[in-house]
Structure formats: C-alpha cells, structure tokens
XYZ file of C-alpha atoms in Angstrom:
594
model
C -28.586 14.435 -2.721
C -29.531 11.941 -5.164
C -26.881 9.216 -5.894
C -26.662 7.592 -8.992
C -26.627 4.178 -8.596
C -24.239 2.097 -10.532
C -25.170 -1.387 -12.204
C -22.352 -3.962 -11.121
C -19.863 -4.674 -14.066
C -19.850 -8.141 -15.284
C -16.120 -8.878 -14.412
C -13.680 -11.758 -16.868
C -13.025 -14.737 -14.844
C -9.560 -15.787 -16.082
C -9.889 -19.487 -15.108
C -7.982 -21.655 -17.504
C -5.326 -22.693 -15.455
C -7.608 -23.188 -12.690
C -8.435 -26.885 -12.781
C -5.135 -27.745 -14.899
C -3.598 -30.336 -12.332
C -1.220 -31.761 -15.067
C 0.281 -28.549 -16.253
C 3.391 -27.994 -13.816
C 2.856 -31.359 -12.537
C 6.743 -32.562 -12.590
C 7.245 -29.306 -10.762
C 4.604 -29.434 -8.599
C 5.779 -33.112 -7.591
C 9.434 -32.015 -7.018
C 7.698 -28.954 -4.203
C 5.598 -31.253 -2.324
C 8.862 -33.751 -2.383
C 11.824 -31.382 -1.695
C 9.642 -28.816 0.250
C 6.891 -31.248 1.836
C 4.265 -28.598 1.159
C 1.104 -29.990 0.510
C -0.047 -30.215 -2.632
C -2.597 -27.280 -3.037
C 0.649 -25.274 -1.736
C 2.543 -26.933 -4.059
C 0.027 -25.686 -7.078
C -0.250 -22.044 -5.882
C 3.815 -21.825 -6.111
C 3.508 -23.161 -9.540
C 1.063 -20.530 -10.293
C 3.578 -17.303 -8.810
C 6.336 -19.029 -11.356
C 8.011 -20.618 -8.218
C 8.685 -24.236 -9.601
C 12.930 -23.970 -8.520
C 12.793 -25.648 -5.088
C 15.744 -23.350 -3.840
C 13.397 -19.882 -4.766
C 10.026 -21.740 -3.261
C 11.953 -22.360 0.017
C 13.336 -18.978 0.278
C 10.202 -17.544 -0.582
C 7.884 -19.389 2.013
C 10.779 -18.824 5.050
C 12.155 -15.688 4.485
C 15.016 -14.494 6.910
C 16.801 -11.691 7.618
C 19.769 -12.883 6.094
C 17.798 -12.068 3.073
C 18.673 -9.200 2.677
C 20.632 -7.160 -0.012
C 23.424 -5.488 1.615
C 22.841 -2.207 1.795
C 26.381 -1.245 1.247
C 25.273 -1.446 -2.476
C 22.484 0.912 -2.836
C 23.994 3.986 -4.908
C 25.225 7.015 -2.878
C 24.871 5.054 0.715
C 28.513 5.121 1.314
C 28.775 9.182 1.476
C 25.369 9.566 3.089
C 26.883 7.564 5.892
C 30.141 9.493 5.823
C 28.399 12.692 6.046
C 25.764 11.758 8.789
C 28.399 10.425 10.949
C 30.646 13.532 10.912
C 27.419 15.848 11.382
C 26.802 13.494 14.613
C 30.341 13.819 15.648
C 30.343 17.667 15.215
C 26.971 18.113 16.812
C 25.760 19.575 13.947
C 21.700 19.104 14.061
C 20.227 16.526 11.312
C 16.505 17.499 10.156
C 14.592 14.372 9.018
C 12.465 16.416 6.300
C 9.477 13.492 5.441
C 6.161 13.710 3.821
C 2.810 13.244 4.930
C 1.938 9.360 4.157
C 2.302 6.523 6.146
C 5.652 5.558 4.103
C 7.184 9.408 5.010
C 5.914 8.870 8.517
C 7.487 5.662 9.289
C 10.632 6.326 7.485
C 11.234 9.592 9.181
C 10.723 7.825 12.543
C 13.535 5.288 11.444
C 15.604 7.558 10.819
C 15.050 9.826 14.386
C 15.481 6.779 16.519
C 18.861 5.566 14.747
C 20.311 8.647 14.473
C 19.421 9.643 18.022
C 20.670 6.456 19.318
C 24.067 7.075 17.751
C 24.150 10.861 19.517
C 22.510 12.584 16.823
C 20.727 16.032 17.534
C 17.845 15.087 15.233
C 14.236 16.721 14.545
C 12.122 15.797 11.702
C 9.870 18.050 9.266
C 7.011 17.067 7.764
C 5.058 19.616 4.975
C 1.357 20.460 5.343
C -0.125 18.539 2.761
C -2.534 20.930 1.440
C -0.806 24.249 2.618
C 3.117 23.095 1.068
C 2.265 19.982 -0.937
C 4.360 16.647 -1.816
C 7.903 16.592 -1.164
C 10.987 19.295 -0.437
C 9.927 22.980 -1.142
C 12.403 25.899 -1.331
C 10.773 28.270 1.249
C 10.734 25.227 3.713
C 14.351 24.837 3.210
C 15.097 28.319 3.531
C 13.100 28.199 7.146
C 14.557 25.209 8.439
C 17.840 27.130 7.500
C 17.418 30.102 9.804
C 16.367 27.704 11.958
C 19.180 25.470 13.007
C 22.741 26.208 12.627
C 24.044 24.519 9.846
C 21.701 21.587 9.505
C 22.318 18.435 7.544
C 18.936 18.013 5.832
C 17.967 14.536 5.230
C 14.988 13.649 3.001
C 13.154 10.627 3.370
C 10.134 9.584 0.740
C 10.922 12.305 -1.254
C 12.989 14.483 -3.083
C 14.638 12.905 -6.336
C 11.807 15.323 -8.906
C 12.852 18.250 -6.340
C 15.606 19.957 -8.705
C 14.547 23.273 -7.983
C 14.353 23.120 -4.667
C 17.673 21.364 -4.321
C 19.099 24.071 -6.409
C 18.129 26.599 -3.658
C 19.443 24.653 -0.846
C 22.657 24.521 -2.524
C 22.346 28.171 -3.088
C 21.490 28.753 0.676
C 24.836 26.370 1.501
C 22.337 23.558 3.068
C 24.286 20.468 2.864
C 20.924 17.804 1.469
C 20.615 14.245 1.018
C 17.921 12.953 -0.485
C 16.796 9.038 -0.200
C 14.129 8.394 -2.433
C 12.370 5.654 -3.864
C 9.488 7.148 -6.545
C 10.323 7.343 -10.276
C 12.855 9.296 -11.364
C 14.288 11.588 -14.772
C 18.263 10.412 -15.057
C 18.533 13.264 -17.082
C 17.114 15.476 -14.490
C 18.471 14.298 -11.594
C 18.750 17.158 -8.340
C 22.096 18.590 -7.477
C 21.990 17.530 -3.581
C 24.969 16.740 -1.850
C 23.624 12.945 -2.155
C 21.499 11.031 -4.120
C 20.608 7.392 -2.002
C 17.999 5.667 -4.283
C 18.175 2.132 -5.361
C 17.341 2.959 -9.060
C 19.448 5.537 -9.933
C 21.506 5.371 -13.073
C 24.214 2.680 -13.185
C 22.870 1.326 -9.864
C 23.758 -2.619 -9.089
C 21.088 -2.880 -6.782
C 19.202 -6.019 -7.279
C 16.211 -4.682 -6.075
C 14.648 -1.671 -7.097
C 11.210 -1.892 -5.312
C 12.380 -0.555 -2.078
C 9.960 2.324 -0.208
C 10.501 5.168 1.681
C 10.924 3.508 4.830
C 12.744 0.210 3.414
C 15.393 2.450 2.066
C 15.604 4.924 5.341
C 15.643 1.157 7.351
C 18.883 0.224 5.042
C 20.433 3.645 5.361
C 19.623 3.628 9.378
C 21.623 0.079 9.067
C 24.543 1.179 7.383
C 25.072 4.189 9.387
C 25.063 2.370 12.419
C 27.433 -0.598 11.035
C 29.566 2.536 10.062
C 29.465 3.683 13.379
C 30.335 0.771 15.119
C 33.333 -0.115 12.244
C 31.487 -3.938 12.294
C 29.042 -6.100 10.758
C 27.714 -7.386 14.123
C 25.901 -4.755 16.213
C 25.888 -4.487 19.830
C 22.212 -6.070 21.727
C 20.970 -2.529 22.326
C 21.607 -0.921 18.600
C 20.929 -5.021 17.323
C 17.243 -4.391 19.295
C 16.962 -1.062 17.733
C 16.935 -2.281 14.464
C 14.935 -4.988 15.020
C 12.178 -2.854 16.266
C 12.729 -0.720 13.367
C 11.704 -3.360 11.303
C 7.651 -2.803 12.550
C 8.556 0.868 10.983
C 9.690 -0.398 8.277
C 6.973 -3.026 7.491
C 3.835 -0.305 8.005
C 5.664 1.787 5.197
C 6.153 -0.911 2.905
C 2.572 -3.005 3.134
C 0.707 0.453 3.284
C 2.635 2.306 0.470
C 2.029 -0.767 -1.520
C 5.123 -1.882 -3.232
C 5.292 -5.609 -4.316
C 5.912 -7.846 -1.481
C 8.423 -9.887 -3.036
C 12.242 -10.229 -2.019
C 13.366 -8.422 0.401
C 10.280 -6.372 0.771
C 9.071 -9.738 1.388
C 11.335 -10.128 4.369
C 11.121 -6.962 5.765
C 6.915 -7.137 5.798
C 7.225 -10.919 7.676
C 9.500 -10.061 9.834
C 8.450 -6.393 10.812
C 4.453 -7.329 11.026
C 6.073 -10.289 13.847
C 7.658 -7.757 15.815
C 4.950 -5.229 15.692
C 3.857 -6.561 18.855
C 6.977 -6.476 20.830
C 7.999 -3.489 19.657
C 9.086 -0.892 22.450
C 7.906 2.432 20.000
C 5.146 3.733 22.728
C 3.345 5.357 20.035
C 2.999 2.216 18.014
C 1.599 0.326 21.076
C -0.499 3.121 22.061
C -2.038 2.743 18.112
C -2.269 -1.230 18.457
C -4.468 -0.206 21.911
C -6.595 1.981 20.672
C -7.272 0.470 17.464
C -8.301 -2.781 19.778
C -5.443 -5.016 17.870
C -3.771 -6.008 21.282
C -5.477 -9.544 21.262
C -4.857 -10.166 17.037
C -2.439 -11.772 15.023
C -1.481 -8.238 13.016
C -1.552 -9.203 9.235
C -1.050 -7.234 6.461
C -4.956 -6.347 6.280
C -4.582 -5.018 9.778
C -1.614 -2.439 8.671
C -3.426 -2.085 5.209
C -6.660 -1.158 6.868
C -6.522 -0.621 10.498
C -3.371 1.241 11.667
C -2.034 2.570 8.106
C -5.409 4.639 7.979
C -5.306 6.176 11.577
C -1.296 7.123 10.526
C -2.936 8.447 7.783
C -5.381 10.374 8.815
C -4.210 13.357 10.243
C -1.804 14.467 7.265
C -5.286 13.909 5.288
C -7.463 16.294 7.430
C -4.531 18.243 8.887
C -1.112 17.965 9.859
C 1.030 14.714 9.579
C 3.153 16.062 12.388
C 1.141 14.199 15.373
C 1.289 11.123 13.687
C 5.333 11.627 13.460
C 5.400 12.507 17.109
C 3.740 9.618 18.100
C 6.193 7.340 16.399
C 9.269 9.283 17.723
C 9.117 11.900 21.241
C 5.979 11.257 22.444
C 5.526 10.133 26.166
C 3.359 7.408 27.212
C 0.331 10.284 28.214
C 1.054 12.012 24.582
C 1.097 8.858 22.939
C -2.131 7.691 24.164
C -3.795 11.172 23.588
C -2.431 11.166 19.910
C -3.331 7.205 19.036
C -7.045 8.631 20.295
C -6.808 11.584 18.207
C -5.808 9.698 14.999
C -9.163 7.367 15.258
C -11.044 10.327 15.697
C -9.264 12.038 12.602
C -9.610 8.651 10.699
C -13.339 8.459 11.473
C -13.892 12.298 10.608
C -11.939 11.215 7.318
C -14.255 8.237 6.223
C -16.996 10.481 6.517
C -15.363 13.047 4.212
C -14.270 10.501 1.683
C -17.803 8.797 1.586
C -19.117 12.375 0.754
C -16.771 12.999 -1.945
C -16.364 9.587 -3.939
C -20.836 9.753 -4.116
C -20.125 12.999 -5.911
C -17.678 12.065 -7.490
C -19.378 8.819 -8.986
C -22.429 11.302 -9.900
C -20.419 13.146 -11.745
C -18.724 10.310 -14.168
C -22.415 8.382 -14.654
C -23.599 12.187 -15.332
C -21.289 13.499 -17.615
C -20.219 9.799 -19.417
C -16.731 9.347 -18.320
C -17.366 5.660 -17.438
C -18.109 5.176 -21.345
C -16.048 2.769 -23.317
C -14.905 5.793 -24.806
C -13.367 7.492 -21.922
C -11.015 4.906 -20.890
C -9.347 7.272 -17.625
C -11.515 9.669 -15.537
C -11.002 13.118 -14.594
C -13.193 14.571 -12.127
C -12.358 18.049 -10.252
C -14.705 20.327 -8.045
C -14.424 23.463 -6.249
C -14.872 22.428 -2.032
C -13.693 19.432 -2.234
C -11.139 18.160 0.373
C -7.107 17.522 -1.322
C -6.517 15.373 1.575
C -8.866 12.387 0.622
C -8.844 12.977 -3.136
C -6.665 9.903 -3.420
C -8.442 7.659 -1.555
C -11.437 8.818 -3.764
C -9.665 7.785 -6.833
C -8.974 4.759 -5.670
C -12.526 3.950 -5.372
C -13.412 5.307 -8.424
C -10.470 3.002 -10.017
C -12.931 0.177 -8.747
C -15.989 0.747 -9.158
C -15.476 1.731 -13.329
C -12.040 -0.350 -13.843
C -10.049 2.655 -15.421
C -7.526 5.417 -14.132
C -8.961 8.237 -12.411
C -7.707 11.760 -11.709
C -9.519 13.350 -8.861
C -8.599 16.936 -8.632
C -9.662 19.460 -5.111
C -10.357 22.849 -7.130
C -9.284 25.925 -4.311
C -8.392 29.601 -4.862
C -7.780 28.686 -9.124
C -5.977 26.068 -8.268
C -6.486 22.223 -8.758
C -4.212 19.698 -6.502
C -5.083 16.039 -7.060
C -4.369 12.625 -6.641
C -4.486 9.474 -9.264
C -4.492 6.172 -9.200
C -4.572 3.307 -12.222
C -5.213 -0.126 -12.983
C -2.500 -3.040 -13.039
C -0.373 -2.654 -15.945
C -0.886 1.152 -17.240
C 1.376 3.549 -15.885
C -0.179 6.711 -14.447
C 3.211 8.423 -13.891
C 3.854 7.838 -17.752
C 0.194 9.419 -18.612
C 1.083 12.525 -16.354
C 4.709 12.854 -18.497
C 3.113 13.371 -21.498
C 0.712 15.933 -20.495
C 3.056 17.524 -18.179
C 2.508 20.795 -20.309
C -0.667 21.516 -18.589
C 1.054 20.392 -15.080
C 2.734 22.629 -12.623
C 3.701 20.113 -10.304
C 3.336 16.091 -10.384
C 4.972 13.414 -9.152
C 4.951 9.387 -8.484
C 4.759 5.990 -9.621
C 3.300 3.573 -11.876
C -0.021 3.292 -9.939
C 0.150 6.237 -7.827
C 0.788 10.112 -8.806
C 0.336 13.344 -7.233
C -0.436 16.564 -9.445
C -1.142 20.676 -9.114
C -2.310 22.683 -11.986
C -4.203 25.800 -13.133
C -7.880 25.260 -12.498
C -8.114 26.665 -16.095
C -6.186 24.104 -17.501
C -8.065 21.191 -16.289
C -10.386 20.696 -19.342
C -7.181 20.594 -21.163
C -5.278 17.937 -19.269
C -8.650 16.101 -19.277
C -8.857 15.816 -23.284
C -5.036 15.384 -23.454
C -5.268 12.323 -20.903
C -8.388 10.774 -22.228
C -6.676 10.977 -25.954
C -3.374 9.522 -24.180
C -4.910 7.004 -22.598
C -7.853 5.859 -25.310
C -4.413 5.144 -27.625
C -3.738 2.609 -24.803
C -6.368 0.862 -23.283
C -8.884 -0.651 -24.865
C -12.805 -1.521 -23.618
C -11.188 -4.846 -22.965
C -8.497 -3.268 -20.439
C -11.342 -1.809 -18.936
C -13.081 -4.930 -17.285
C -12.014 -5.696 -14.272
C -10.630 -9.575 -13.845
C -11.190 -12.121 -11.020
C -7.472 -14.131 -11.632
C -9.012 -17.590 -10.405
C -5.446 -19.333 -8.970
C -7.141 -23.254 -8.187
C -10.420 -25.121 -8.491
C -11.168 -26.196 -5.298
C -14.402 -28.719 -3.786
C -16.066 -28.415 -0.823
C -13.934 -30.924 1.168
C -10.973 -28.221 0.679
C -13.042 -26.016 2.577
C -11.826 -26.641 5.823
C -9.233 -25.147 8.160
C -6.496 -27.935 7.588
C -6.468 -26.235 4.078
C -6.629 -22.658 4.724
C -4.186 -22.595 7.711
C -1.851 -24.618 5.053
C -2.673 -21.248 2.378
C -0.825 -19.233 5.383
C 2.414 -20.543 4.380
C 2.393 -17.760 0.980
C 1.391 -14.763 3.436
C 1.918 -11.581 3.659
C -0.227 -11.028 0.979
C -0.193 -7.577 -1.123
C 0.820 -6.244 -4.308
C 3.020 -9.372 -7.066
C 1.834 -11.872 -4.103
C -2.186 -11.613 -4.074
C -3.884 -13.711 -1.972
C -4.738 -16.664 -3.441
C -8.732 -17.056 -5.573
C -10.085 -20.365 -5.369
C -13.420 -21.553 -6.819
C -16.082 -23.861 -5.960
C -18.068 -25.209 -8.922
C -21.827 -25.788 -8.911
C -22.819 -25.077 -5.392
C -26.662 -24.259 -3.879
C -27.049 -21.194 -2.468
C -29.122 -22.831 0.686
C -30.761 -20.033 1.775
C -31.965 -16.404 0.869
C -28.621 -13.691 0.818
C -28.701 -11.247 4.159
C -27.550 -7.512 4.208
C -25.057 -6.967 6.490
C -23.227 -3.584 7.549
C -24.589 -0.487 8.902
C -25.813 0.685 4.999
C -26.611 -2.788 4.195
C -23.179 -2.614 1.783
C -22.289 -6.394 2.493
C -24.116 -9.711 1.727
C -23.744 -12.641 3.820
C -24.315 -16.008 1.765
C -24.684 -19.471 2.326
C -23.507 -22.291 0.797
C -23.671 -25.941 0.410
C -23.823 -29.550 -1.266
C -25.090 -32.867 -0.024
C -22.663 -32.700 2.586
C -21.885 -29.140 3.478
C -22.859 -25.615 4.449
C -20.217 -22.615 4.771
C -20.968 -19.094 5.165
C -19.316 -16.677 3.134
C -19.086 -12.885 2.741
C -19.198 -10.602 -0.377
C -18.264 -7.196 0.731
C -19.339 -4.492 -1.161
C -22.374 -6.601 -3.007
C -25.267 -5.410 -1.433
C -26.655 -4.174 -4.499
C -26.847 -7.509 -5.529
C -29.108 -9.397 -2.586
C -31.746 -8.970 -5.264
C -30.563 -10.614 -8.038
C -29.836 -13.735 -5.694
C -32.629 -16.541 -4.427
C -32.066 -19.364 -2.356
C -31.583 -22.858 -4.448
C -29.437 -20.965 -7.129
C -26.312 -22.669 -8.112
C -23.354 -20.813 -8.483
C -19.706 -20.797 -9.278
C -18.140 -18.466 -6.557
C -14.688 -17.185 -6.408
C -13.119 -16.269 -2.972
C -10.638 -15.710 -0.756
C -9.887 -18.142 2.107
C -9.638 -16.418 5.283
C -8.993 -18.066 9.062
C -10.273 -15.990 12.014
C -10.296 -15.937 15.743
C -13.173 -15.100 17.560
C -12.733 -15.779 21.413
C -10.115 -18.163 20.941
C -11.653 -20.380 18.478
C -10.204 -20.426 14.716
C -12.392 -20.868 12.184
C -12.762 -20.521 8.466
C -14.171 -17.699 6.256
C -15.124 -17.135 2.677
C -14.573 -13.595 1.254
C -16.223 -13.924 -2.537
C -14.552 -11.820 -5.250
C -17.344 -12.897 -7.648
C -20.314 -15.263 -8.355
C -21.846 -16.242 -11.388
C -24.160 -19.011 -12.692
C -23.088 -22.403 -12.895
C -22.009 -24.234 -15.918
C -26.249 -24.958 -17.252
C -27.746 -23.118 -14.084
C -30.192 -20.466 -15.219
C-alpha cells in the first residue's frame, strides 16, 4: 500500500512568558523563601497559578491526608449500607466493569475490599465489540439467572444506562452504579444508587475523580463502615494502601487531570506499585522488565496501561481482570505473558489502521482548514483500536477525529479531541443520527447505522466548523521557561522532579534553549527510522537530545544550523548511572539564523 506522506505542521510557539523573570517576581521570591525551592521551581509554580505558599507546599508534598472524605460523595452513604447488609446476608455482589484500564482496576478494588470484608464477590466485564460500553439489559438479565439475588455493582460505568437500569429494576436486581463520565441530570437512571461525585446538588469538591478513584473511595468507606471507625486495622489499613497502585493505573491511564486529590492518589499509588502484594500486578511489572525502574507515570501511561489494555482491545478484558484479582502466581505469570503478546499483536493492528486511516483524510480533504473534525469509517477495520487510532489522528492534523469500525451495517467508534473543545458536547448535538454514545470532554464512545454515517459526518463538521477556527487547529508548543545551557544539567532536572507526576492540568514542564549549533548531522533512530537523535552545543557544551516522531525531518536539518529547541527534561538510569535527556517538542530557526 502506498502511504501518503504528511508534511509536518508548522506548530505556534506560545513563548511570551517564557523569559519574563520579573512578572511573578514578588511571588516567585516569597516560594523560593517560604518553600526553599529553587528558583527555576519557584518560576514553574508561578506558571501553574501556584504563587499562595500554603497551595505550592501542598501541591509539591502531597499526603494522604489529602484527601476529600469520601463520606461526602453523593449516594456513598446507602451504597455502603446496602453492600454491608448483602455481605452480612451472603448475598453474592457482582462487580459489573468495563473493558479499559480504569474499569479494570476499579473492578479489582472493589473484589479485594469486598472480599476482605466476607463478601461473595465476582466481577463482569462486557465484550467490547460483542456487548459494547457500559451496563446492557440482556447482561443483567444473565447475571440474574445466574446468582441468587445479586447486588450488582457498577464500576466505570452506568450513569447514561437508563434503559438498562429500567430493566434491572423490572427484573427486581437491586443496582448501584458509581460512575464518573458526564452525565444528563435530567436523565438520570433509576438504580437503587447513584455514587458519582458530580451529580446534581453534590458538595463534592472535586469532581475529576475516575472509575477507580471513586471505586478506591467507596472501597474506603465501606470498610470504615464496617469496622464503625476512622482508623482501620494493619491488615484492612495494608489493603488499602495497596489499593492505591489500583487506583493510580486507573487514574494516570484514563487521563483525568492530576491535580488534588487525583494528585495524591497518582504519587502515592505509583510509590507503592512496587510493594504491592497484587500477584498479577507484579507478574505485569516482571514481564514488562520494570522490576529494576523507578515506575513513573510514562511507565503506567505507556508500559503497563497498554498490556491491561490490550486484551479488551483484541478480545476479552476478562484476563486482564483475573490477573488483578484470583489469579495464582502460575496464572498470573501466564496472563502478564499473554497481555504483551496481545499488546504487541495490537500495535501491529493499530499501525495498520491509523496509515489507512491518514490516507483516507489527505485523500478525501478532511485535514483542510475547512474540515475542522475528522470522520473516517471503513468496513474491516478493528473497534478495539479505533480509539487509539483517533488519537493519532488528533496529532498528526490537530483537530477531533471520529474513527468509526463499519461491521454487519453497523458503525461502532471511538473519538478523541483537542484541549478545550468538548467531544461529548459535539456527539449531543448530533445525537439524532446516534444509537448509542457516551463519554467525556476529550474522550467519547459511539454506535450508529452505517447508513447514517455521511450524515453525522456533515452534521459534525457543520457543528464543529461554527467552533473552531483554522487557528484552533494548529497545534501549540506552551514554552513554560527560557533556559541556557548551564541549566542543562542534572542538579536542574532532578530539582524539575519536585512538580511530578506529570499528566493531564500538570504537563511536564517545556523549556527552551535559544540560539544553539546543531554540532553534528541528525541520526535516525528506531526500527522505521521514526526518531531523530540530535546534538547540541555552544562554546562550552554538547547534549544529546531526542525528537521522537521527527524522522521525516532528518532532511531538512544540517550540522552548524542554529536553532531554538523546545524540550522536555528527562533524568534516566542506565546501569546505575543517572543522567540527563532532552526530549524536543519542536525546533525552529534561531532569532536571524537562516
């Protein structure tokens, strides 16, 4: 197959606050002075809004006193009450998840608090292609005839399900549904309980939760409940504290902003991921060759949240929930193999898919200033990489993208959009043409009629055209600090630690070296020769540095260029010894350079 091959988009460098040293400066002062962070520390706080000494302190050392009680999330109180007296009756408790790293993690929560307290607990997890997102009726019914008067518990899922919830009610199931995805107040389903930190009239004070933060705060209350205190005993105390890792893979891989308490539970989970006792999670750290790393948030984000992934993408999520919850060590180890092999059969795939897919915009002109949101559907095509796909169509053209797997007349799909247009908004007002969708802002799940599909597309593209313009659709490199050469070092980078875990509302940070030589001629790297590998120097100095993705650009590079270059500043360990890294986000000619 021929690919079409797509010229790089000059990308907006928003750097006016980058060498502004006086603006903040009283605040800045008052960080280093009350905090004593170093300065560069100091400026990157300023830059996230966090000039009040007491926020900047709570921010760079979270705890877990941190926080919110969970005694306030709406509807925890009665889905407490009710789990408890299901335990005490021996009634069995269904953990019914969904097939994403979030629905995995929060289901296994869920199983090990619940079965710690004496609860008969099994979970269910939908196919992904064969049931779709979230609670269906007929699964319901099944799991129905199944156990004996089950308490069904939702997790990740469930607050769009009114139909479903309808028939549960009408098959006597008692349901509660904890959800965190957006919701219709006006539509709201008629389960037994609603748990959900933005439902209406909530006094939450934060609504940002996922999945498996708001299973981790429901598993906490219960168990508080149980034990009529505050204070748990060691062994449910070590529980919890191990369902923190849980709890921290759902939250940095569904991507929520890591701010407050999500914050907390991401720095304090990713610590324990280590020492956790979950044999499944340890057999994934082992076979993903993490053992001897410091797990980050890149390591969940792109290491172990694509192995849970990948088997509720090519198959059925339900190995990836056994290995968090029953399996033995033997199983566990089998399954943690079984997932890389999935996740490797699933890059293939994907790769396969988002060159077609790219054809297919370039071809028929969807990446025109015109057409400010893709939609791209073909018969073949595999629903359980779709959204990964639209996330790399999102950026390579800088605009939302629909990517739709067309079987039997139908079309299921994923979406994903660009920072500050709602997809979930966009699918609302074309929900005519929809037979199922649901989501959030930058993420959104949809079925429809393979008929309708030209439809939706000129709805959406009119929908969205009213609210983007060609503007919206450049992509930005948010330069945080100018930075020199002698900043380069790890002193400074170790210091740039302080602000991690890094994801969504708490990027990690761009700096930017002015007017330096590019010493010698750029080198592919990677097995397709994807990557560049540049060097870079003064009078004084030579770094390396890595632009991922830019290998389409080695020829447009020469050695003795000078360059501005944005980047990310990474520390690594390789046998032992920590050293620095520069991951570019952009170049571009210096201020006069040719």
């Amino acid at each position: 197959m021929t690919v079409t091959t797509v010229a790089r988009t000059r990308k907006r460098w928003n750097v006016a606050d980058a060498d502004a040293r006086d603006a903040d400066q009283d605040a800045c002062a008052c960080l280093m002075k009350q905090l004593g962070v170093p300065e560069m520390v100091a400026r990157l706080l300023c830059r996230r809004a966090l000039t009040d000494p007491q926020l900047a302190d709570r921010f760079l050392t979270p705890k877990l006193s941190h926080l919110h009680d969970p005694a306030l999330l709406p509807g925890i109180d009665d889905a407490a009450d009710r789990i408890l007296a299901a335990i005490a009756a021996g009634r069995p408790i269904v953990i019914y998840g969904d097939y994403d790293v979030d629905g995995i993690t929060a289901a296994a929560i869920l199983w090990h608090a619940l079965g710690a307290l004496g609860g008969q607990v099994s979970t269910y997890v939908p196919h992904r292609i064969e049931e779709g997102y979230g609670l269906n009726s007929q699964a319901l019914a099944s799991l129905a005839t199944e156990h004996n008067k089950p308490l069904i518990l939702s997790v990740d899922c469930g607050i769009t399900a009114v139909e479903p919830a309808k028939a549960a009610r009408d098959l006597g199931i008692e349901l509660i549904i904890t959800d965190h995805h957006e919701l219709d107040p006006a539509n709201l389903p008629d389960a037994a309980v609603l748990v959900h930190p933005r439902l209406p009239g909530s006094r939450y004070p934060f609504g940002d939760l996922c999945g498996a933060g708001v299973a981790f705060k429901l598993a906490w209350h219960v168990a508080r409940k149980h034990c009529g205190s505050e204070r748990l005993p060691d062994a449910l105390r070590q529980l919890m504290l191990d369902m923190l890792s849980l709890a921290a893979l759902g939250t940095i891989a569904d991507i929520v902003p890591l701010v407050d308490e999500n914050r907390v539970l991401a720095t304090f989970g990713l610590g324990q991921i280590k020492r956790t006792n979950i044999l499944g999670l340890n057999a994934l750290i082992d076979t993903s060759r993490l053992r001897d790393e410091s797990i980050d948030a890149y390591h969940v984000g792109f290491v172990l949240g694509p192995r849970l992934n990948a088997c509720g993408r090519m198959g059925h999520a339900r190995e990836a929930v056994e290995l968090l919850t029953s399996a033995s060590p033997e199983k566990a180890a089998d399954i943690a193999r079984y997932l890389s092999q999935e996740n490797e059969r699933r890059r293939a795939t994907e790769r396969q898919i988002a060159n077609e897919a790219a054809e297919m915009v370039c071809q028929a002109g969807y990446d025109s200033p015109d057409c400010r949101v893709i939609v791209v559907a073909r018969e073949g095509w595999h629903a359980g990489v779709v959204g990964i796909v639209a996330s790399r169509l999102v950026e390579r053209f800088h605009r939302p993208a629909v990517v739709l797997a067309v079987t039997d007349g139908q079309a299921q799909g994923s979406a994903r959009s660009i920072e500050g247009f709602s997809i979930h908004e966009a699918f609302a007002a074309c929900a005519s043409h929809l037979t199922h969708w649901g989501g959030h802002a930058m993420a959104a799940g949809l079925r429809l009629d393979a008929a309708n599909v030209d439809a939706f597309r000129t709805d959406m593209i009119a929908f969205v055209n009213a609210r983007l313009t060609p503007h919206d659709l450049t992509a930005s490199v948010p330069v945080d600090l100018s930075c020199s050469m002698d900043d380069v070092s790890l002193e400074v980078f170790e210091q740039l630690q302080k602000l991690a875990p890094f994801g969504r509302d708490n990027p990690p940070p761009v700096l930017m070296l002015r007017d330096v030589r590019l010493t010698h001629t750029p080198m592919r790297m990677g097995q397709r020769g994807n990557h560049l590998s540049l060097t870079l120097g003064d009078s004084s100095h030579a770094i390396r540095a890595v632009w991922f993705g830019a290998g389409d650009q080695a020829e447009q590079l020469a050695a003795g260029m000078r360059l501005d270059v944005a980047f990310e500043a990474k520390v690594s360990t390789w046998q032992g010894r920590r050293r620095v890294e520069l991951h570019v986000c952009d170049v571009r000619p210096a201020s006069g350079a040719a």
